PDB file of C-alpha atoms in Angstrom:
ATOM      1  CA  GLY M 135     -14.933  71.255  46.605  1.00 53.00           C
ATOM      2  CA  ALA M 136     -13.107  71.100  49.907  1.00 78.00           C
ATOM      3  CA  GLY M 137      -9.652  71.023  48.386  1.00 91.00           C
ATOM      4  CA  VAL M 138      -7.765  71.226  45.131  1.00 94.00           C
ATOM      5  CA  SER M 139      -8.526  68.215  43.007  1.00 95.00           C
ATOM      6  CA  GLN M 140      -6.248  66.923  40.255  1.00 96.00           C
ATOM      7  CA  SER M 141      -6.740  64.184  37.715  1.00 96.00           C
ATOM      8  CA  PRO M 142      -5.473  61.779  36.717  1.00 97.00           C
ATOM      9  CA  SER M 143      -3.386  60.964  39.751  1.00 95.00           C
ATOM     10  CA  ASN M 144      -1.159  58.782  37.619  1.00 97.00           C
ATOM     11  CA  LYS M 145      -0.625  58.769  33.871  1.00 97.00           C
ATOM     12  CA  VAL M 146       1.691  56.540  31.887  1.00 98.00           C
ATOM     13  CA  THR M 147       2.062  57.418  28.243  1.00 97.00           C
ATOM     14  CA  GLU M 148       4.258  56.675  25.299  1.00 97.00           C
ATOM     15  CA  LYS M 149       6.725  59.154  23.935  1.00 97.00           C
ATOM     16  CA  GLY M 150       5.112  61.353  21.309  1.00 97.00           C
ATOM     17  CA  LYS M 151       1.581  61.150  22.674  1.00 97.00           C
ATOM     18  CA  ASP M 152      -0.348  64.149  23.958  1.00 98.00           C
ATOM     19  CA  VAL M 153      -1.553  64.298  27.565  1.00 98.00           C
ATOM     20  CA  GLU M 154      -4.022  66.487  29.354  1.00 98.00           C
ATOM     21  CA  LEU M 155      -3.956  67.102  33.086  1.00 98.00           C
ATOM     22  CA  ARG M 156      -6.835  68.621  34.943  1.00 97.00           C
ATOM     23  CA  CYS M 157      -7.066  70.804  38.027  1.00 97.00           C
ATOM     24  CA  ASP M 158     -10.197  71.787  39.900  1.00 96.00           C
ATOM     25  CA  PRO M 159      -9.323  74.586  42.351  1.00 94.00           C
ATOM     26  CA  ILE M 160     -10.988  75.473  45.613  1.00 92.00           C
ATOM     27  CA  SER M 161     -14.215  77.321  44.958  1.00 90.00           C
ATOM     28  CA  GLY M 162     -13.730  81.078  45.139  1.00 87.00           C
ATOM     29  CA  HIS M 163      -9.973  80.978  44.574  1.00 89.00           C
ATOM     30  CA  THR M 164      -9.162  83.307  41.729  1.00 87.00           C
ATOM     31  CA  ALA M 165      -5.489  82.430  41.402  1.00 88.00           C
ATOM     32  CA  LEU M 166      -4.366  79.083  40.018  1.00 92.00           C
ATOM     33  CA  TYR M 167      -0.827  77.816  39.587  1.00 93.00           C
ATOM     34  CA  TRP M 168       0.864  74.928  37.829  1.00 96.00           C
ATOM     35  CA  TYR M 169       4.245  73.672  38.976  1.00 95.00           C
ATOM     36  CA  ARG M 170       6.399  70.761  37.894  1.00 96.00           C
ATOM     37  CA  GLN M 171       8.381  68.652  40.325  1.00 91.00           C
ATOM     38  CA  ARG M 172      10.892  66.270  38.829  1.00 90.00           C
ATOM     39  CA  LEU M 173      12.149  63.379  40.904  1.00 83.00           C
ATOM     40  CA  GLY M 174      14.448  64.662  43.624  1.00 75.00           C
ATOM     41  CA  GLN M 175      14.105  68.259  42.546  1.00 78.00           C
ATOM     42  CA  GLY M 176      12.233  71.333  43.662  1.00 80.00           C
ATOM     43  CA  LEU M 177       9.152  73.043  42.332  1.00 87.00           C
ATOM     44  CA  GLU M 178       9.478  74.542  38.913  1.00 90.00           C
ATOM     45  CA  PHE M 179       6.992  77.289  38.131  1.00 90.00           C
ATOM     46  CA  LEU M 180       5.090  76.749  34.890  1.00 94.00           C
ATOM     47  CA  ILE M 181       2.155  79.137  34.659  1.00 93.00           C
ATOM     48  CA  TYR M 182      -0.342  81.003  36.757  1.00 89.00           C
ATOM     49  CA  PHE M 183      -3.788  82.438  36.182  1.00 91.00           C
ATOM     50  CA  GLN M 184      -5.274  85.358  38.079  1.00 86.00           C
ATOM     51  CA  GLY M 185      -8.949  85.960  37.458  1.00 83.00           C
ATOM     52  CA  ASN M 186      -9.559  87.258  33.955  1.00 83.00           C
ATOM     53  CA  SER M 187      -6.078  88.716  33.547  1.00 84.00           C
ATOM     54  CA  ALA M 188      -3.696  87.370  30.949  1.00 87.00           C
ATOM     55  CA  PRO M 189      -1.880  84.364  32.416  1.00 90.00           C
ATOM     56  CA  ASP M 190       1.810  84.458  33.268  1.00 88.00           C
ATOM     57  CA  LYS M 191       3.249  81.803  30.970  1.00 91.00           C
ATOM     58  CA  SER M 192       6.876  82.640  31.604  1.00 88.00           C
ATOM     59  CA  GLY M 193       7.653  79.258  33.147  1.00 90.00           C
ATOM     60  CA  LEU M 194       6.410  77.025  30.349  1.00 94.00           C
ATOM     61  CA  PRO M 195       9.488  75.115  29.156  1.00 93.00           C
ATOM     62  CA  SER M 196       8.548  74.822  25.487  1.00 93.00           C
ATOM     63  CA  ASP M 197       5.745  75.385  23.032  1.00 95.00           C
ATOM     64  CA  ARG M 198       4.669  71.782  23.586  1.00 97.00           C
ATOM     65  CA  PHE M 199       3.199  72.973  26.882  1.00 97.00           C
ATOM     66  CA  SER M 200      -0.002  74.961  27.110  1.00 97.00           C
ATOM     67  CA  ALA M 201      -2.637  75.611  29.725  1.00 96.00           C
ATOM     68  CA  GLU M 202      -6.122  76.996  29.791  1.00 95.00           C
ATOM     69  CA  ARG M 203      -8.511  78.096  32.437  1.00 94.00           C
ATOM     70  CA  THR M 204     -12.137  78.944  31.996  1.00 84.00           C
ATOM     71  CA  GLY M 205     -13.021  81.878  34.214  1.00 79.00           C
ATOM     72  CA  GLU M 206     -12.217  80.990  37.793  1.00 79.00           C
ATOM     73  CA  SER M 207     -12.846  77.296  37.495  1.00 88.00           C
ATOM     74  CA  VAL M 208     -11.142  74.258  36.063  1.00 95.00           C
ATOM     75  CA  SER M 209      -7.744  74.434  34.400  1.00 96.00           C
ATOM     76  CA  THR M 210      -6.149  71.988  32.003  1.00 97.00           C
ATOM     77  CA  LEU M 211      -2.446  71.608  31.316  1.00 98.00           C
ATOM     78  CA  THR M 212      -1.699  70.037  27.952  1.00 98.00           C
ATOM     79  CA  ILE M 213       1.610  68.543  26.925  1.00 98.00           C
ATOM     80  CA  GLN M 214       1.922  67.721  23.254  1.00 98.00           C
ATOM     81  CA  ARG M 215       4.302  65.167  21.774  1.00 97.00           C
ATOM     82  CA  THR M 216       5.515  64.108  25.192  1.00 98.00           C
ATOM     83  CA  GLN M 217       9.186  63.403  25.801  1.00 97.00           C
ATOM     84  CA  GLN M 218      10.810  61.304  28.508  1.00 96.00           C
ATOM     85  CA  GLU M 219      12.116  64.494  30.118  1.00 95.00           C
ATOM     86  CA  ASP M 220       8.493  65.501  30.766  1.00 97.00           C
ATOM     87  CA  SER M 221       8.197  62.743  33.356  1.00 97.00           C
ATOM     88  CA  ALA M 222       7.433  64.460  36.641  1.00 97.00           C
ATOM     89  CA  VAL M 223       4.720  65.241  39.137  1.00 95.00           C
ATOM     90  CA  TYR M 224       2.607  68.162  37.968  1.00 97.00           C
ATOM     91  CA  LEU M 225       1.224  70.120  40.870  1.00 96.00           C
ATOM     92  CA  CYS M 226      -1.687  72.487  40.829  1.00 96.00           C
ATOM     93  CA  ALA M 227      -2.378  75.028  43.555  1.00 94.00           C
ATOM     94  CA  SER M 228      -4.968  77.700  44.100  1.00 92.00           C
ATOM     95  CA  SER M 229      -5.104  80.840  46.175  1.00 88.00           C
ATOM     96  CA  LEU M 230      -7.486  83.599  47.136  1.00 83.00           C
ATOM     97  CA  SER M 231      -7.230  86.887  45.316  1.00 66.00           C
ATOM     98  CA  LEU M 232      -4.672  89.589  45.945  1.00 57.00           C
ATOM     99  CA  SER M 233      -6.520  90.717  49.040  1.00 53.00           C
ATOM    100  CA  GLY M 234      -6.306  87.263  50.553  1.00 56.00           C
ATOM    101  CA  THR M 235      -3.575  85.653  52.603  1.00 64.00           C
ATOM    102  CA  GLY M 236      -1.661  84.484  49.547  1.00 72.00           C
ATOM    103  CA  GLU M 237      -1.382  80.978  50.932  1.00 83.00           C
ATOM    104  CA  LEU M 238      -1.353  78.313  48.258  1.00 89.00           C
ATOM    105  CA  PHE M 239      -3.390  75.174  48.635  1.00 91.00           C
ATOM    106  CA  PHE M 240      -1.951  72.269  46.717  1.00 93.00           C
ATOM    107  CA  GLY M 241      -3.520  69.287  45.092  1.00 94.00           C
ATOM    108  CA  GLU M 242      -2.089  65.789  45.329  1.00 92.00           C
ATOM    109  CA  GLY M 243      -0.459  66.138  41.935  1.00 95.00           C
ATOM    110  CA  SER M 244      -0.562  64.207  38.693  1.00 97.00           C
ATOM    111  CA  ARG M 245       2.361  61.856  38.225  1.00 96.00           C
ATOM    112  CA  LEU M 246       3.292  61.625  34.568  1.00 98.00           C
ATOM    113  CA  THR M 247       5.550  58.875  33.277  1.00 97.00           C
ATOM    114  CA  VAL M 248       6.630  58.995  29.658  1.00 97.00           C
ATOM    115  CA  LEU M 249       8.018  55.706  28.372  1.00 96.00           C
TER     116      LEU M 249
ATOM    117  CA  ALA O  68       9.879  88.001  38.636  1.00 67.00           C
ATOM    118  CA  GLN O  69      11.303  87.125  41.994  1.00 73.00           C
ATOM    119  CA  SER O  70      13.670  84.218  42.548  1.00 86.00           C
ATOM    120  CA  VAL O  71      14.370  82.123  45.614  1.00 92.00           C
ATOM    121  CA  SER O  72      17.590  80.432  46.644  1.00 93.00           C
ATOM    122  CA  GLN O  73      17.891  77.644  49.178  1.00 94.00           C
ATOM    123  CA  HIS O  74      21.489  76.913  49.982  1.00 86.00           C
ATOM    124  CA  ASN O  75      21.236  73.457  51.445  1.00 88.00           C
ATOM    125  CA  HIS O  76      20.069  70.618  49.231  1.00 90.00           C
ATOM    126  CA  HIS O  77      20.228  67.867  51.815  1.00 95.00           C
ATOM    127  CA  VAL O  78      20.678  68.188  55.552  1.00 97.00           C
ATOM    128  CA  ILE O  79      21.168  65.212  57.847  1.00 97.00           C
ATOM    129  CA  LEU O  80      20.758  65.659  61.579  1.00 97.00           C
ATOM    130  CA  SER O  81      20.378  63.528  64.659  1.00 97.00           C
ATOM    131  CA  GLU O  82      17.329  63.904  66.837  1.00 96.00           C
ATOM    132  CA  ALA O  83      17.488  66.847  69.258  1.00 96.00           C
ATOM    133  CA  ALA O  84      19.940  68.734  67.053  1.00 97.00           C
ATOM    134  CA  SER O  85      19.137  72.308  66.144  1.00 97.00           C
ATOM    135  CA  LEU O  86      18.087  73.179  62.614  1.00 97.00           C
ATOM    136  CA  GLU O  87      18.548  76.195  60.425  1.00 97.00           C
ATOM    137  CA  LEU O  88      17.680  76.158  56.726  1.00 97.00           C
ATOM    138  CA  GLY O  89      18.723  79.102  54.636  1.00 96.00           C
ATOM    139  CA  CYS O  90      16.507  80.991  52.213  1.00 96.00           C
ATOM    140  CA  ASN O  91      17.359  84.109  50.247  1.00 96.00           C
ATOM    141  CA  TYR O  92      15.232  85.844  47.690  1.00 94.00           C
ATOM    142  CA  SER O  93      15.743  88.342  44.962  1.00 91.00           C
ATOM    143  CA  TYR O  94      13.023  90.905  44.384  1.00 83.00           C
ATOM    144  CA  GLY O  95      12.892  94.657  44.514  1.00 75.00           C
ATOM    145  CA  GLY O  96       9.371  95.079  45.821  1.00 82.00           C
ATOM    146  CA  THR O  97       7.381  94.115  48.863  1.00 85.00           C
ATOM    147  CA  VAL O  98       6.893  90.413  49.386  1.00 87.00           C
ATOM    148  CA  ASN O  99       5.144  87.840  51.476  1.00 90.00           C
ATOM    149  CA  LEU O 100       7.285  84.916  52.565  1.00 93.00           C
ATOM    150  CA  PHE O 101       6.402  81.305  53.196  1.00 94.00           C
ATOM    151  CA  TRP O 102       7.834  77.960  54.190  1.00 96.00           C
ATOM    152  CA  TYR O 103       6.070  74.856  52.940  1.00 95.00           C
ATOM    153  CA  VAL O 104       6.764  71.288  53.959  1.00 95.00           C
ATOM    154  CA  GLN O 105       6.258  68.046  52.086  1.00 92.00           C
ATOM    155  CA  TYR O 106       6.310  64.938  54.263  1.00 93.00           C
ATOM    156  CA  PRO O 107       7.064  61.637  52.509  1.00 90.00           C
ATOM    157  CA  GLY O 108       4.087  60.592  50.408  1.00 86.00           C
ATOM    158  CA  GLN O 109       2.074  63.681  51.260  1.00 88.00           C
ATOM    159  CA  HIS O 110       1.273  66.888  49.446  1.00 85.00           C
ATOM    160  CA  LEU O 111       2.753  70.268  50.179  1.00 90.00           C
ATOM    161  CA  GLN O 112       1.390  72.105  53.161  1.00 91.00           C
ATOM    162  CA  LEU O 113       2.035  75.469  54.754  1.00 92.00           C
ATOM    163  CA  LEU O 114       4.452  75.544  57.667  1.00 95.00           C
ATOM    164  CA  LEU O 115       4.507  79.279  58.378  1.00 94.00           C
ATOM    165  CA  LYS O 116       4.228  82.653  56.680  1.00 93.00           C
ATOM    166  CA  TYR O 117       5.300  86.255  57.051  1.00 93.00           C
ATOM    167  CA  PHE O 118       3.227  89.199  55.888  1.00 88.00           C
ATOM    168  CA  SER O 119       4.127  92.155  58.088  1.00 87.00           C
ATOM    169  CA  GLY O 120       4.898  93.140  61.666  1.00 91.00           C
ATOM    170  CA  ASP O 121       7.156  91.057  63.894  1.00 93.00           C
ATOM    171  CA  PRO O 122       9.847  89.620  61.622  1.00 94.00           C
ATOM    172  CA  LEU O 123      10.087  86.507  63.795  1.00 96.00           C
ATOM    173  CA  VAL O 124       7.172  84.268  62.928  1.00 96.00           C
ATOM    174  CA  LYS O 125       6.195  81.031  64.563  1.00 95.00           C
ATOM    175  CA  GLY O 126       4.620  78.142  62.741  1.00 92.00           C
ATOM    176  CA  ILE O 127       3.400  74.677  63.466  1.00 90.00           C
ATOM    177  CA  LYS O 128       5.409  71.939  65.181  1.00 93.00           C
ATOM    178  CA  GLY O 129       7.853  74.317  66.862  1.00 95.00           C
ATOM    179  CA  PHE O 130       9.229  75.845  63.680  1.00 97.00           C
ATOM    180  CA  GLU O 131      10.010  79.534  63.388  1.00 97.00           C
ATOM    181  CA  ALA O 132      11.490  81.797  60.747  1.00 97.00           C
ATOM    182  CA  GLU O 133      13.055  85.219  60.820  1.00 96.00           C
ATOM    183  CA  PHE O 134      12.688  87.796  58.081  1.00 95.00           C
ATOM    184  CA  ILE O 135      15.800  89.955  57.733  1.00 95.00           C
ATOM    185  CA  LYS O 136      14.933  92.562  55.153  1.00 91.00           C
ATOM    186  CA  SER O 137      18.466  93.908  54.772  1.00 92.00           C
ATOM    187  CA  LYS O 138      19.709  90.435  53.902  1.00 94.00           C
ATOM    188  CA  PHE O 139      16.695  89.401  51.809  1.00 94.00           C
ATOM    189  CA  SER O 140      16.585  86.286  53.953  1.00 96.00           C
ATOM    190  CA  PHE O 141      13.918  84.189  55.605  1.00 97.00           C
ATOM    191  CA  ASN O 142      15.688  81.334  57.355  1.00 97.00           C
ATOM    192  CA  LEU O 143      13.795  78.505  58.982  1.00 98.00           C
ATOM    193  CA  ARG O 144      14.778  77.291  62.454  1.00 97.00           C
ATOM    194  CA  LYS O 145      13.862  74.697  64.998  1.00 97.00           C
ATOM    195  CA  PRO O 146      15.736  74.282  68.294  1.00 97.00           C
ATOM    196  CA  SER O 147      15.372  70.521  68.538  1.00 97.00           C
ATOM    197  CA  VAL O 148      14.371  68.340  65.590  1.00 97.00           C
ATOM    198  CA  GLN O 149      12.486  65.078  65.754  1.00 97.00           C
ATOM    199  CA  TRP O 150      12.553  62.057  63.499  1.00 96.00           C
ATOM    200  CA  SER O 151       9.066  63.051  62.308  1.00 96.00           C
ATOM    201  CA  ASP O 152      10.497  66.281  60.873  1.00 97.00           C
ATOM    202  CA  THR O 153      12.072  64.279  58.072  1.00 97.00           C
ATOM    203  CA  ALA O 154      10.639  65.945  54.981  1.00 96.00           C
ATOM    204  CA  GLU O 155      11.378  68.340  52.156  1.00 94.00           C
ATOM    205  CA  TYR O 156      11.183  72.034  52.982  1.00 96.00           C
ATOM    206  CA  PHE O 157      10.463  74.736  50.439  1.00 95.00           C
ATOM    207  CA  CYS O 158      10.846  78.452  50.829  1.00 95.00           C
ATOM    208  CA  ALA O 159       8.491  80.596  48.729  1.00 93.00           C
ATOM    209  CA  VAL O 160       8.142  84.255  47.903  1.00 91.00           C
ATOM    210  CA  LYS O 161       5.071  86.058  46.657  1.00 86.00           C
ATOM    211  CA  SER O 162       5.019  89.553  45.302  1.00 81.00           C
ATOM    212  CA  ARG O 163       2.566  91.840  47.063  1.00 76.00           C
ATOM    213  CA  ASN O 164       1.689  93.402  43.712  1.00 73.00           C
ATOM    214  CA  ASN O 165       0.355  90.252  42.168  1.00 69.00           C
ATOM    215  CA  ASN O 166      -0.066  86.585  42.856  1.00 67.00           C
ATOM    216  CA  ASP O 167       3.255  85.487  41.424  1.00 74.00           C
ATOM    217  CA  MET O 168       4.548  82.818  43.815  1.00 82.00           C
ATOM    218  CA  ARG O 169       7.999  81.329  43.318  1.00 87.00           C
ATOM    219  CA  PHE O 170       9.577  78.463  45.191  1.00 90.00           C
ATOM    220  CA  GLY O 171      13.116  77.547  46.010  1.00 91.00           C
ATOM    221  CA  ALA O 172      14.584  74.216  44.949  1.00 90.00           C
ATOM    222  CA  GLY O 173      13.866  72.725  48.355  1.00 93.00           C
ATOM    223  CA  THR O 174      15.968  71.263  51.149  1.00 95.00           C
ATOM    224  CA  ARG O 175      15.638  67.644  52.054  1.00 94.00           C
ATOM    225  CA  LEU O 176      15.917  67.104  55.797  1.00 97.00           C
ATOM    226  CA  THR O 177      16.717  63.666  57.158  1.00 97.00           C
ATOM    227  CA  VAL O 178      16.572  63.226  60.911  1.00 97.00           C
ATOM    228  CA  LYS O 179      18.238  60.115  62.239  1.00 95.00           C
ATOM    229  CA  PRO O 180      16.600  58.532  65.296  1.00 89.00           C
TER     230      PRO O 180
END
């Protein structure tokens, strides 16, 4: 597609439920990132994928968080047993490979509210 | 992994005032440097970037940033701000060796008309 697409744009869930957020990167972008942005705070790195290399999961806050990416296409971020502290906007971004400009292109984000 | 520090959390200026937002990073290798902006209700977008060459880079809307390698800094400047510059500004650092991109906590700029 023309840009990074994320879904759902808004998700309200009850504490303890699992949620799945989806990101469709720009075609041809081998790098994909997930960030979390809590209200009034900056971007918190979660995970990034680069081609077929092992993902960098160093930013995932707990084992309730996981992410997958199939090849160089869609990625899903899964949060199990959601807590109120998980409420945030989850941003996905994609980028060309190492030889590219390195500029990140962001999606609109998925706003998660845990009641 | 690299880390990024933005010193100012919230800056309030009057129109026509000059702006400088601080950004320092911590990383031993070669990096690319970026400033992103998030206008109210909009998604993040690139303001300017530094890869190599002239350490003073110019971006959109009259913004510029200077890379000072010895200070590990990449401060953002604008000589005269406008009300429309009200936004959140994020400094970011990417390692040249991989695609690891880290952001600072952001600085919220409010420009009073």
